[in-house]
């Protein structure tokens, strides 16, 4: 799997088509939108620093791409196409037409919605002392003890890619990113009682625990919480190691980050 940061306007036709599916709308507690509304929402999300959105690209859907001069150009991700591999006249970017070449790889999206936690009585003294510190030096040193939390949201829109354990890998990848890059120590999900596959993923496979239930919506809230973001990071890496052993996989890094000017 590959994750492409925030969906741009090029992704919207595919996304809009997905969200015509009544089952997806129900599972994601979403309302159907017009294309104009989709465009407006995409622009709002792009500019909202509390939303972290990625499009999920399926590596197994990679196909040859025909460049503008008619020659075949293999799309290679994350070793994205280079100018010497794909001959075209666009010199404005190191990775020409990368978004265009990967639209057919889209199978879903994954999001983090960031927010601040309310303080809890059971926090240890070191965190309480950190929160109370006043001078700038101490405050900067306290950033590692983040109060941040994030709602984790995963949608595998393509039915062909469901029930393939992608949810486990995607969740752990996003949790690792959130803990290491954003200082998240608490992740939570909101899942309808009828969404048994998501409940199985987070409750049974990822050991999230129930912290709330909204009877009027038939919706569970499950959480995974640790004292600090570093503790969360350690937990995710241990979970990934166990997952690799269970699947008979050679353990590798959960992900690499590639910055491509598009």
PDB file of C-alpha atoms in Angstrom:
ATOM      1  CA  UNK A   1       0.000   0.000   0.000  1.00  0.00           C
ATOM      2  CA  UNK A   2       0.991   3.612  -0.545  1.00  0.00           C
ATOM      3  CA  UNK A   3      -0.544   6.718   0.986  1.00  0.00           C
ATOM      4  CA  UNK A   4      -0.757   9.934  -0.992  1.00  0.00           C
ATOM      5  CA  UNK A   5      -1.174  13.057   1.130  1.00  0.00           C
ATOM      6  CA  UNK A   6      -4.408  15.043   1.074  1.00  0.00           C
ATOM      7  CA  UNK A   7      -6.773  14.385  -1.808  1.00  0.00           C
ATOM      8  CA  UNK A   8      -6.562  17.019  -4.501  1.00  0.00           C
ATOM      9  CA  UNK A   9      -9.222  17.989  -7.056  1.00  0.00           C
ATOM     10  CA  UNK A  10      -7.987  15.240  -9.400  1.00  0.00           C
ATOM     11  CA  UNK A  11      -9.073  12.604  -6.865  1.00  0.00           C
ATOM     12  CA  UNK A  12     -12.610  13.921  -6.441  1.00  0.00           C
ATOM     13  CA  UNK A  13     -14.366  12.129  -9.346  1.00  0.00           C
ATOM     14  CA  UNK A  14     -13.306   8.751  -7.941  1.00  0.00           C
ATOM     15  CA  UNK A  15     -14.165   9.788  -4.405  1.00  0.00           C
ATOM     16  CA  UNK A  16     -17.545  11.141  -5.486  1.00  0.00           C
ATOM     17  CA  UNK A  17     -18.326   7.857  -7.230  1.00  0.00           C
ATOM     18  CA  UNK A  18     -17.451   5.885  -4.087  1.00  0.00           C
ATOM     19  CA  UNK A  19     -19.749   7.974  -1.956  1.00  0.00           C
ATOM     20  CA  UNK A  20     -22.794   7.112  -4.046  1.00  0.00           C
ATOM     21  CA  UNK A  21     -22.692   3.652  -2.441  1.00  0.00           C
ATOM     22  CA  UNK A  22     -25.414   3.465   0.267  1.00  0.00           C
ATOM     23  CA  UNK A  23     -23.403   0.891   2.233  1.00  0.00           C
ATOM     24  CA  UNK A  24     -20.354   3.189   2.369  1.00  0.00           C
ATOM     25  CA  UNK A  25     -22.501   6.140   3.346  1.00  0.00           C
ATOM     26  CA  UNK A  26     -24.017   4.108   6.166  1.00  0.00           C
ATOM     27  CA  UNK A  27     -20.686   2.696   7.382  1.00  0.00           C
ATOM     28  CA  UNK A  28     -19.042   6.139   7.409  1.00  0.00           C
ATOM     29  CA  UNK A  29     -22.097   7.969   8.773  1.00  0.00           C
ATOM     30  CA  UNK A  30     -21.929  10.280   5.743  1.00  0.00           C
ATOM     31  CA  UNK A  31     -24.495  12.148   3.694  1.00  0.00           C
ATOM     32  CA  UNK A  32     -24.471  12.092  -0.123  1.00  0.00           C
ATOM     33  CA  UNK A  33     -22.946  15.262  -1.569  1.00  0.00           C
ATOM     34  CA  UNK A  34     -23.027  16.888  -4.968  1.00  0.00           C
ATOM     35  CA  UNK A  35     -19.742  17.320  -6.832  1.00  0.00           C
ATOM     36  CA  UNK A  36     -19.829  21.027  -5.997  1.00  0.00           C
ATOM     37  CA  UNK A  37     -20.158  20.185  -2.303  1.00  0.00           C
ATOM     38  CA  UNK A  38     -17.311  17.668  -2.595  1.00  0.00           C
ATOM     39  CA  UNK A  39     -15.075  20.361  -4.107  1.00  0.00           C
ATOM     40  CA  UNK A  40     -15.967  22.819  -1.334  1.00  0.00           C
ATOM     41  CA  UNK A  41     -15.281  20.213   1.363  1.00  0.00           C
ATOM     42  CA  UNK A  42     -11.961  19.234  -0.227  1.00  0.00           C
ATOM     43  CA  UNK A  43     -10.829  22.853  -0.129  1.00  0.00           C
ATOM     44  CA  UNK A  44     -11.888  23.201   3.516  1.00  0.00           C
ATOM     45  CA  UNK A  45     -10.060  20.019   4.534  1.00  0.00           C
ATOM     46  CA  UNK A  46      -6.940  21.056   2.624  1.00  0.00           C
ATOM     47  CA  UNK A  47      -6.715  24.263   4.647  1.00  0.00           C
ATOM     48  CA  UNK A  48      -7.608  22.707   8.026  1.00  0.00           C
ATOM     49  CA  UNK A  49      -4.454  21.887  10.018  1.00  0.00           C
ATOM     50  CA  UNK A  50      -6.484  19.642  12.324  1.00  0.00           C
ATOM     51  CA  UNK A  51      -7.277  17.218   9.500  1.00  0.00           C
ATOM     52  CA  UNK A  52      -4.647  14.822   8.183  1.00  0.00           C
ATOM     53  CA  UNK A  53      -5.942  13.031   5.085  1.00  0.00           C
ATOM     54  CA  UNK A  54      -4.332  10.462   2.804  1.00  0.00           C
ATOM     55  CA  UNK A  55      -5.570   8.608  -0.273  1.00  0.00           C
ATOM     56  CA  UNK A  56      -4.830   4.860  -0.203  1.00  0.00           C
ATOM     57  CA  UNK A  57      -3.126   3.576  -3.356  1.00  0.00           C
ATOM     58  CA  UNK A  58      -2.974  -0.164  -4.076  1.00  0.00           C
ATOM     59  CA  UNK A  59       0.373  -1.363  -5.337  1.00  0.00           C
ATOM     60  CA  UNK A  60      -1.165  -4.428  -6.995  1.00  0.00           C
ATOM     61  CA  UNK A  61      -3.101  -2.176  -9.378  1.00  0.00           C
ATOM     62  CA  UNK A  62       0.044  -0.690 -10.894  1.00  0.00           C
ATOM     63  CA  UNK A  63      -0.174  -0.700 -14.672  1.00  0.00           C
ATOM     64  CA  UNK A  64       1.831   0.812 -17.495  1.00  0.00           C
ATOM     65  CA  UNK A  65       1.057   4.403 -18.216  1.00  0.00           C
ATOM     66  CA  UNK A  66       1.195   5.776 -21.748  1.00  0.00           C
ATOM     67  CA  UNK A  67       3.067   9.064 -21.784  1.00  0.00           C
ATOM     68  CA  UNK A  68       2.117  12.024 -23.965  1.00  0.00           C
ATOM     69  CA  UNK A  69       4.512  10.949 -26.729  1.00  0.00           C
ATOM     70  CA  UNK A  70       2.910   7.490 -26.936  1.00  0.00           C
ATOM     71  CA  UNK A  71       5.712   5.573 -25.236  1.00  0.00           C
ATOM     72  CA  UNK A  72       5.131   3.298 -22.259  1.00  0.00           C
ATOM     73  CA  UNK A  73       6.161   4.696 -18.926  1.00  0.00           C
ATOM     74  CA  UNK A  74       6.066   2.340 -15.962  1.00  0.00           C
ATOM     75  CA  UNK A  75       4.668   3.935 -12.836  1.00  0.00           C
ATOM     76  CA  UNK A  76       6.965   3.040  -9.977  1.00  0.00           C
ATOM     77  CA  UNK A  77       6.000   4.053  -6.457  1.00  0.00           C
ATOM     78  CA  UNK A  78       7.702   5.189  -4.282  1.00  0.00           C
ATOM     79  CA  UNK A  79      10.463   5.163  -6.877  1.00  0.00           C
ATOM     80  CA  UNK A  80       8.330   7.599  -8.801  1.00  0.00           C
ATOM     81  CA  UNK A  81       8.905   8.207 -12.537  1.00  0.00           C
ATOM     82  CA  UNK A  82      12.011  10.204 -13.353  1.00  0.00           C
ATOM     83  CA  UNK A  83      12.616  12.331 -16.433  1.00  0.00           C
ATOM     84  CA  UNK A  84      15.083   9.860 -17.910  1.00  0.00           C
ATOM     85  CA  UNK A  85      12.528   7.056 -17.550  1.00  0.00           C
ATOM     86  CA  UNK A  86       9.479   8.930 -18.799  1.00  0.00           C
ATOM     87  CA  UNK A  87      10.238  11.190 -21.726  1.00  0.00           C
ATOM     88  CA  UNK A  88       7.943  14.191 -21.805  1.00  0.00           C
ATOM     89  CA  UNK A  89       8.208  17.937 -22.096  1.00  0.00           C
ATOM     90  CA  UNK A  90       7.062  18.851 -18.605  1.00  0.00           C
ATOM     91  CA  UNK A  91      10.135  20.156 -16.802  1.00  0.00           C
ATOM     92  CA  UNK A  92       8.247  22.007 -14.064  1.00  0.00           C
ATOM     93  CA  UNK A  93       8.445  19.113 -11.630  1.00  0.00           C
ATOM     94  CA  UNK A  94      10.787  16.257 -10.894  1.00  0.00           C
ATOM     95  CA  UNK A  95       7.862  13.824 -10.972  1.00  0.00           C
ATOM     96  CA  UNK A  96       5.686  14.727 -13.986  1.00  0.00           C
ATOM     97  CA  UNK A  97       2.038  13.716 -13.900  1.00  0.00           C
ATOM     98  CA  UNK A  98       2.446  11.594 -10.771  1.00  0.00           C
ATOM     99  CA  UNK A  99      -1.135  12.245  -9.593  1.00  0.00           C
ATOM    100  CA  UNK A 100      -2.551  11.543 -13.045  1.00  0.00           C
ATOM    101  CA  UNK A 101      -0.628   8.275 -13.244  1.00  0.00           C
ATOM    102  CA  UNK A 102      -1.896   6.985  -9.909  1.00  0.00           C
ATOM    103  CA  UNK A 103      -5.618   7.817 -10.010  1.00  0.00           C
ATOM    104  CA  UNK A 104      -6.441   4.234 -11.035  1.00  0.00           C
ATOM    105  CA  UNK A 105      -4.672   2.964  -7.891  1.00  0.00           C
ATOM    106  CA  UNK A 106      -7.145   4.631  -5.506  1.00  0.00           C
ATOM    107  CA  UNK A 107      -8.989   2.197  -3.225  1.00  0.00           C
ATOM    108  CA  UNK A 108      -9.936   4.357  -0.241  1.00  0.00           C
ATOM    109  CA  UNK A 109      -8.766   6.962   2.226  1.00  0.00           C
ATOM    110  CA  UNK A 110      -7.460   7.213   5.774  1.00  0.00           C
ATOM    111  CA  UNK A 111      -7.735  10.215   8.073  1.00  0.00           C
ATOM    112  CA  UNK A 112      -6.700  11.633  11.399  1.00  0.00           C
ATOM    113  CA  UNK A 113      -8.914  14.288  12.963  1.00  0.00           C
ATOM    114  CA  UNK A 114      -6.812  16.032  15.606  1.00  0.00           C
ATOM    115  CA  UNK A 115      -8.182  17.475  18.840  1.00  0.00           C
ATOM    116  CA  UNK A 116      -7.130  18.221  22.398  1.00  0.00           C
ATOM    117  CA  UNK A 117      -7.801  15.880  25.286  1.00  0.00           C
ATOM    118  CA  UNK A 118      -9.402  16.871  28.537  1.00  0.00           C
ATOM    119  CA  UNK A 119      -7.044  16.418  31.479  1.00  0.00           C
ATOM    120  CA  UNK A 120      -7.487  13.220  33.433  1.00  0.00           C
ATOM    121  CA  UNK A 121      -7.136  12.688  37.147  1.00  0.00           C
ATOM    122  CA  UNK A 122      -4.944   9.618  36.735  1.00  0.00           C
ATOM    123  CA  UNK A 123      -2.101  11.371  34.930  1.00  0.00           C
ATOM    124  CA  UNK A 124       1.206  10.954  36.727  1.00  0.00           C
ATOM    125  CA  UNK A 125       2.962  13.839  38.470  1.00  0.00           C
ATOM    126  CA  UNK A 126       5.543  14.348  35.725  1.00  0.00           C
ATOM    127  CA  UNK A 127       2.830  15.175  33.196  1.00  0.00           C
ATOM    128  CA  UNK A 128       0.910  17.383  35.612  1.00  0.00           C
ATOM    129  CA  UNK A 129       4.115  19.261  36.456  1.00  0.00           C
ATOM    130  CA  UNK A 130       4.818  19.619  32.770  1.00  0.00           C
ATOM    131  CA  UNK A 131       1.411  21.131  32.079  1.00  0.00           C
ATOM    132  CA  UNK A 132       1.853  23.642  34.890  1.00  0.00           C
ATOM    133  CA  UNK A 133       5.317  24.838  33.830  1.00  0.00           C
ATOM    134  CA  UNK A 134       5.371  28.507  32.938  1.00  0.00           C
ATOM    135  CA  UNK A 135       8.683  29.528  31.390  1.00  0.00           C
ATOM    136  CA  UNK A 136       9.212  29.067  27.633  1.00  0.00           C
ATOM    137  CA  UNK A 137      12.136  26.655  27.978  1.00  0.00           C
ATOM    138  CA  UNK A 138      10.158  24.240  30.108  1.00  0.00           C
ATOM    139  CA  UNK A 139       7.089  24.566  27.923  1.00  0.00           C
ATOM    140  CA  UNK A 140       9.044  23.673  24.795  1.00  0.00           C
ATOM    141  CA  UNK A 141      10.534  20.663  26.564  1.00  0.00           C
ATOM    142  CA  UNK A 142       7.034  19.568  27.501  1.00  0.00           C
ATOM    143  CA  UNK A 143       5.787  19.254  23.935  1.00  0.00           C
ATOM    144  CA  UNK A 144       6.710  15.563  23.918  1.00  0.00           C
ATOM    145  CA  UNK A 145       4.051  15.093  26.614  1.00  0.00           C
ATOM    146  CA  UNK A 146       1.356  16.025  24.155  1.00  0.00           C
ATOM    147  CA  UNK A 147      -2.286  16.389  25.084  1.00  0.00           C
ATOM    148  CA  UNK A 148      -3.247  15.657  21.493  1.00  0.00           C
ATOM    149  CA  UNK A 149      -5.615  12.934  20.445  1.00  0.00           C
ATOM    150  CA  UNK A 150      -6.865  11.886  17.026  1.00  0.00           C
ATOM    151  CA  UNK A 151      -9.910  10.155  15.663  1.00  0.00           C
ATOM    152  CA  UNK A 152      -8.747   7.512  13.207  1.00  0.00           C
ATOM    153  CA  UNK A 153     -10.916   6.880  10.184  1.00  0.00           C
ATOM    154  CA  UNK A 154     -10.262   4.224   7.511  1.00  0.00           C
ATOM    155  CA  UNK A 155     -12.347   3.587   4.408  1.00  0.00           C
ATOM    156  CA  UNK A 156     -11.585   0.790   1.949  1.00  0.00           C
ATOM    157  CA  UNK A 157     -13.990   1.827  -0.787  1.00  0.00           C
ATOM    158  CA  UNK A 158     -13.027  -0.827  -3.356  1.00  0.00           C
ATOM    159  CA  UNK A 159     -14.734  -4.107  -2.497  1.00  0.00           C
ATOM    160  CA  UNK A 160     -11.926  -5.994  -4.266  1.00  0.00           C
ATOM    161  CA  UNK A 161      -9.492  -4.890  -1.549  1.00  0.00           C
ATOM    162  CA  UNK A 162     -11.563  -5.583   1.553  1.00  0.00           C
ATOM    163  CA  UNK A 163     -10.930  -8.524   3.901  1.00  0.00           C
ATOM    164  CA  UNK A 164      -7.236  -8.669   2.983  1.00  0.00           C
ATOM    165  CA  UNK A 165      -5.790  -7.473   6.325  1.00  0.00           C
ATOM    166  CA  UNK A 166      -5.111  -4.069   4.774  1.00  0.00           C
ATOM    167  CA  UNK A 167      -6.948  -2.384   7.639  1.00  0.00           C
ATOM    168  CA  UNK A 168      -4.446  -3.665  10.202  1.00  0.00           C
ATOM    169  CA  UNK A 169      -1.440  -2.455   8.212  1.00  0.00           C
ATOM    170  CA  UNK A 170      -3.044   0.889   7.410  1.00  0.00           C
ATOM    171  CA  UNK A 171      -4.122   1.538  11.003  1.00  0.00           C
ATOM    172  CA  UNK A 172      -0.680   0.735  12.406  1.00  0.00           C
ATOM    173  CA  UNK A 173       0.980   2.859   9.718  1.00  0.00           C
ATOM    174  CA  UNK A 174      -1.215   5.870  10.485  1.00  0.00           C
ATOM    175  CA  UNK A 175      -0.854   5.412  14.246  1.00  0.00           C
ATOM    176  CA  UNK A 176       2.934   5.269  13.893  1.00  0.00           C
ATOM    177  CA  UNK A 177       2.860   8.432  11.793  1.00  0.00           C
ATOM    178  CA  UNK A 178       0.544  10.177  14.267  1.00  0.00           C
ATOM    179  CA  UNK A 179       2.628   9.250  17.305  1.00  0.00           C
ATOM    180  CA  UNK A 180       6.039   9.983  15.779  1.00  0.00           C
ATOM    181  CA  UNK A 181       5.229  13.055  13.680  1.00  0.00           C
ATOM    182  CA  UNK A 182       2.280  14.636  15.494  1.00  0.00           C
ATOM    183  CA  UNK A 183       2.784  13.602  19.127  1.00  0.00           C
ATOM    184  CA  UNK A 184      -0.502  11.685  19.393  1.00  0.00           C
ATOM    185  CA  UNK A 185      -0.883   9.554  22.524  1.00  0.00           C
ATOM    186  CA  UNK A 186      -4.567   8.641  22.152  1.00  0.00           C
ATOM    187  CA  UNK A 187      -6.333   7.296  19.079  1.00  0.00           C
ATOM    188  CA  UNK A 188     -10.037   6.623  19.006  1.00  0.00           C
ATOM    189  CA  UNK A 189     -12.544   5.322  16.470  1.00  0.00           C
ATOM    190  CA  UNK A 190     -16.318   5.643  16.192  1.00  0.00           C
ATOM    191  CA  UNK A 191     -17.963   2.560  14.689  1.00  0.00           C
ATOM    192  CA  UNK A 192     -21.606   1.679  14.137  1.00  0.00           C
ATOM    193  CA  UNK A 193     -22.772  -1.500  15.824  1.00  0.00           C
ATOM    194  CA  UNK A 194     -23.672  -2.964  12.426  1.00  0.00           C
ATOM    195  CA  UNK A 195     -20.106  -2.528  11.098  1.00  0.00           C
ATOM    196  CA  UNK A 196     -18.847  -5.879  12.359  1.00  0.00           C
ATOM    197  CA  UNK A 197     -15.670  -5.964  10.242  1.00  0.00           C
ATOM    198  CA  UNK A 198     -14.420  -2.641  11.657  1.00  0.00           C
ATOM    199  CA  UNK A 199     -15.315  -3.701  15.190  1.00  0.00           C
ATOM    200  CA  UNK A 200     -13.332  -6.903  14.686  1.00  0.00           C
ATOM    201  CA  UNK A 201     -10.363  -4.961  13.325  1.00  0.00           C
ATOM    202  CA  UNK A 202     -10.068  -2.437  16.137  1.00  0.00           C
ATOM    203  CA  UNK A 203     -11.414  -4.415  19.080  1.00  0.00           C
ATOM    204  CA  UNK A 204     -10.052  -7.882  18.365  1.00  0.00           C
ATOM    205  CA  UNK A 205      -6.944  -7.299  16.247  1.00  0.00           C
ATOM    206  CA  UNK A 206      -5.698  -3.942  17.502  1.00  0.00           C
ATOM    207  CA  UNK A 207      -6.892  -4.255  21.118  1.00  0.00           C
ATOM    208  CA  UNK A 208      -8.800  -0.977  21.218  1.00  0.00           C
ATOM    209  CA  UNK A 209     -11.101  -0.843  24.240  1.00  0.00           C
ATOM    210  CA  UNK A 210     -14.619   0.529  24.439  1.00  0.00           C
ATOM    211  CA  UNK A 211     -14.844   3.908  26.149  1.00  0.00           C
ATOM    212  CA  UNK A 212     -18.328   5.022  25.122  1.00  0.00           C
ATOM    213  CA  UNK A 213     -21.515   3.947  23.390  1.00  0.00           C
ATOM    214  CA  UNK A 214     -24.074   6.288  21.841  1.00  0.00           C
ATOM    215  CA  UNK A 215     -27.299   4.303  21.947  1.00  0.00           C
ATOM    216  CA  UNK A 216     -29.222   6.834  19.865  1.00  0.00           C
ATOM    217  CA  UNK A 217     -26.760   6.356  16.995  1.00  0.00           C
ATOM    218  CA  UNK A 218     -25.908   2.708  17.693  1.00  0.00           C
ATOM    219  CA  UNK A 219     -22.252   3.776  17.686  1.00  0.00           C
ATOM    220  CA  UNK A 220     -19.299   2.520  19.720  1.00  0.00           C
ATOM    221  CA  UNK A 221     -16.280   4.617  20.611  1.00  0.00           C
ATOM    222  CA  UNK A 222     -13.114   2.555  21.052  1.00  0.00           C
ATOM    223  CA  UNK A 223      -9.739   3.895  22.090  1.00  0.00           C
ATOM    224  CA  UNK A 224      -6.065   3.052  22.271  1.00  0.00           C
ATOM    225  CA  UNK A 225      -4.327   5.306  24.787  1.00  0.00           C
ATOM    226  CA  UNK A 226      -0.870   5.518  26.323  1.00  0.00           C
ATOM    227  CA  UNK A 227       0.805   7.857  28.783  1.00  0.00           C
ATOM    228  CA  UNK A 228       2.940   9.564  26.144  1.00  0.00           C
ATOM    229  CA  UNK A 229       3.378   9.603  22.371  1.00  0.00           C
ATOM    230  CA  UNK A 230       6.671   7.728  22.821  1.00  0.00           C
ATOM    231  CA  UNK A 231       4.820   4.975  24.686  1.00  0.00           C
ATOM    232  CA  UNK A 232       2.289   4.850  21.848  1.00  0.00           C
ATOM    233  CA  UNK A 233       5.084   4.589  19.303  1.00  0.00           C
ATOM    234  CA  UNK A 234       6.670   1.696  21.182  1.00  0.00           C
ATOM    235  CA  UNK A 235       3.308  -0.092  21.366  1.00  0.00           C
ATOM    236  CA  UNK A 236       2.693   0.313  17.625  1.00  0.00           C
ATOM    237  CA  UNK A 237       6.140  -1.025  16.751  1.00  0.00           C
ATOM    238  CA  UNK A 238       5.655  -4.030  19.036  1.00  0.00           C
ATOM    239  CA  UNK A 239       2.237  -4.641  17.473  1.00  0.00           C
ATOM    240  CA  UNK A 240       3.774  -4.469  14.000  1.00  0.00           C
ATOM    241  CA  UNK A 241       6.490  -6.956  14.974  1.00  0.00           C
ATOM    242  CA  UNK A 242       3.871  -9.435  16.228  1.00  0.00           C
ATOM    243  CA  UNK A 243       1.778  -8.919  13.097  1.00  0.00           C
ATOM    244  CA  UNK A 244       4.759  -9.689  10.856  1.00  0.00           C
ATOM    245  CA  UNK A 245       5.474 -12.878  12.817  1.00  0.00           C
ATOM    246  CA  UNK A 246       1.842 -14.006  12.562  1.00  0.00           C
ATOM    247  CA  UNK A 247       1.818 -13.407   8.807  1.00  0.00           C
ATOM    248  CA  UNK A 248       5.236 -15.001   8.260  1.00  0.00           C
ATOM    249  CA  UNK A 249       6.480 -11.711   6.863  1.00  0.00           C
ATOM    250  CA  UNK A 250       9.996 -10.347   7.042  1.00  0.00           C
ATOM    251  CA  UNK A 251       9.718  -7.410   9.414  1.00  0.00           C
ATOM    252  CA  UNK A 252      10.357  -4.113   7.668  1.00  0.00           C
ATOM    253  CA  UNK A 253       9.789  -0.468   8.471  1.00  0.00           C
ATOM    254  CA  UNK A 254       6.110   0.393   8.588  1.00  0.00           C
ATOM    255  CA  UNK A 255       6.616   3.139   6.036  1.00  0.00           C
ATOM    256  CA  UNK A 256       8.961   5.633   4.425  1.00  0.00           C
ATOM    257  CA  UNK A 257       8.098   9.237   3.750  1.00  0.00           C
ATOM    258  CA  UNK A 258       8.638  10.604   0.245  1.00  0.00           C
ATOM    259  CA  UNK A 259       8.151  14.270  -0.524  1.00  0.00           C
ATOM    260  CA  UNK A 260       7.205  14.710  -4.168  1.00  0.00           C
ATOM    261  CA  UNK A 261       6.471  18.151  -5.647  1.00  0.00           C
ATOM    262  CA  UNK A 262       3.259  17.683  -7.606  1.00  0.00           C
TER     263      UNK A 262
END
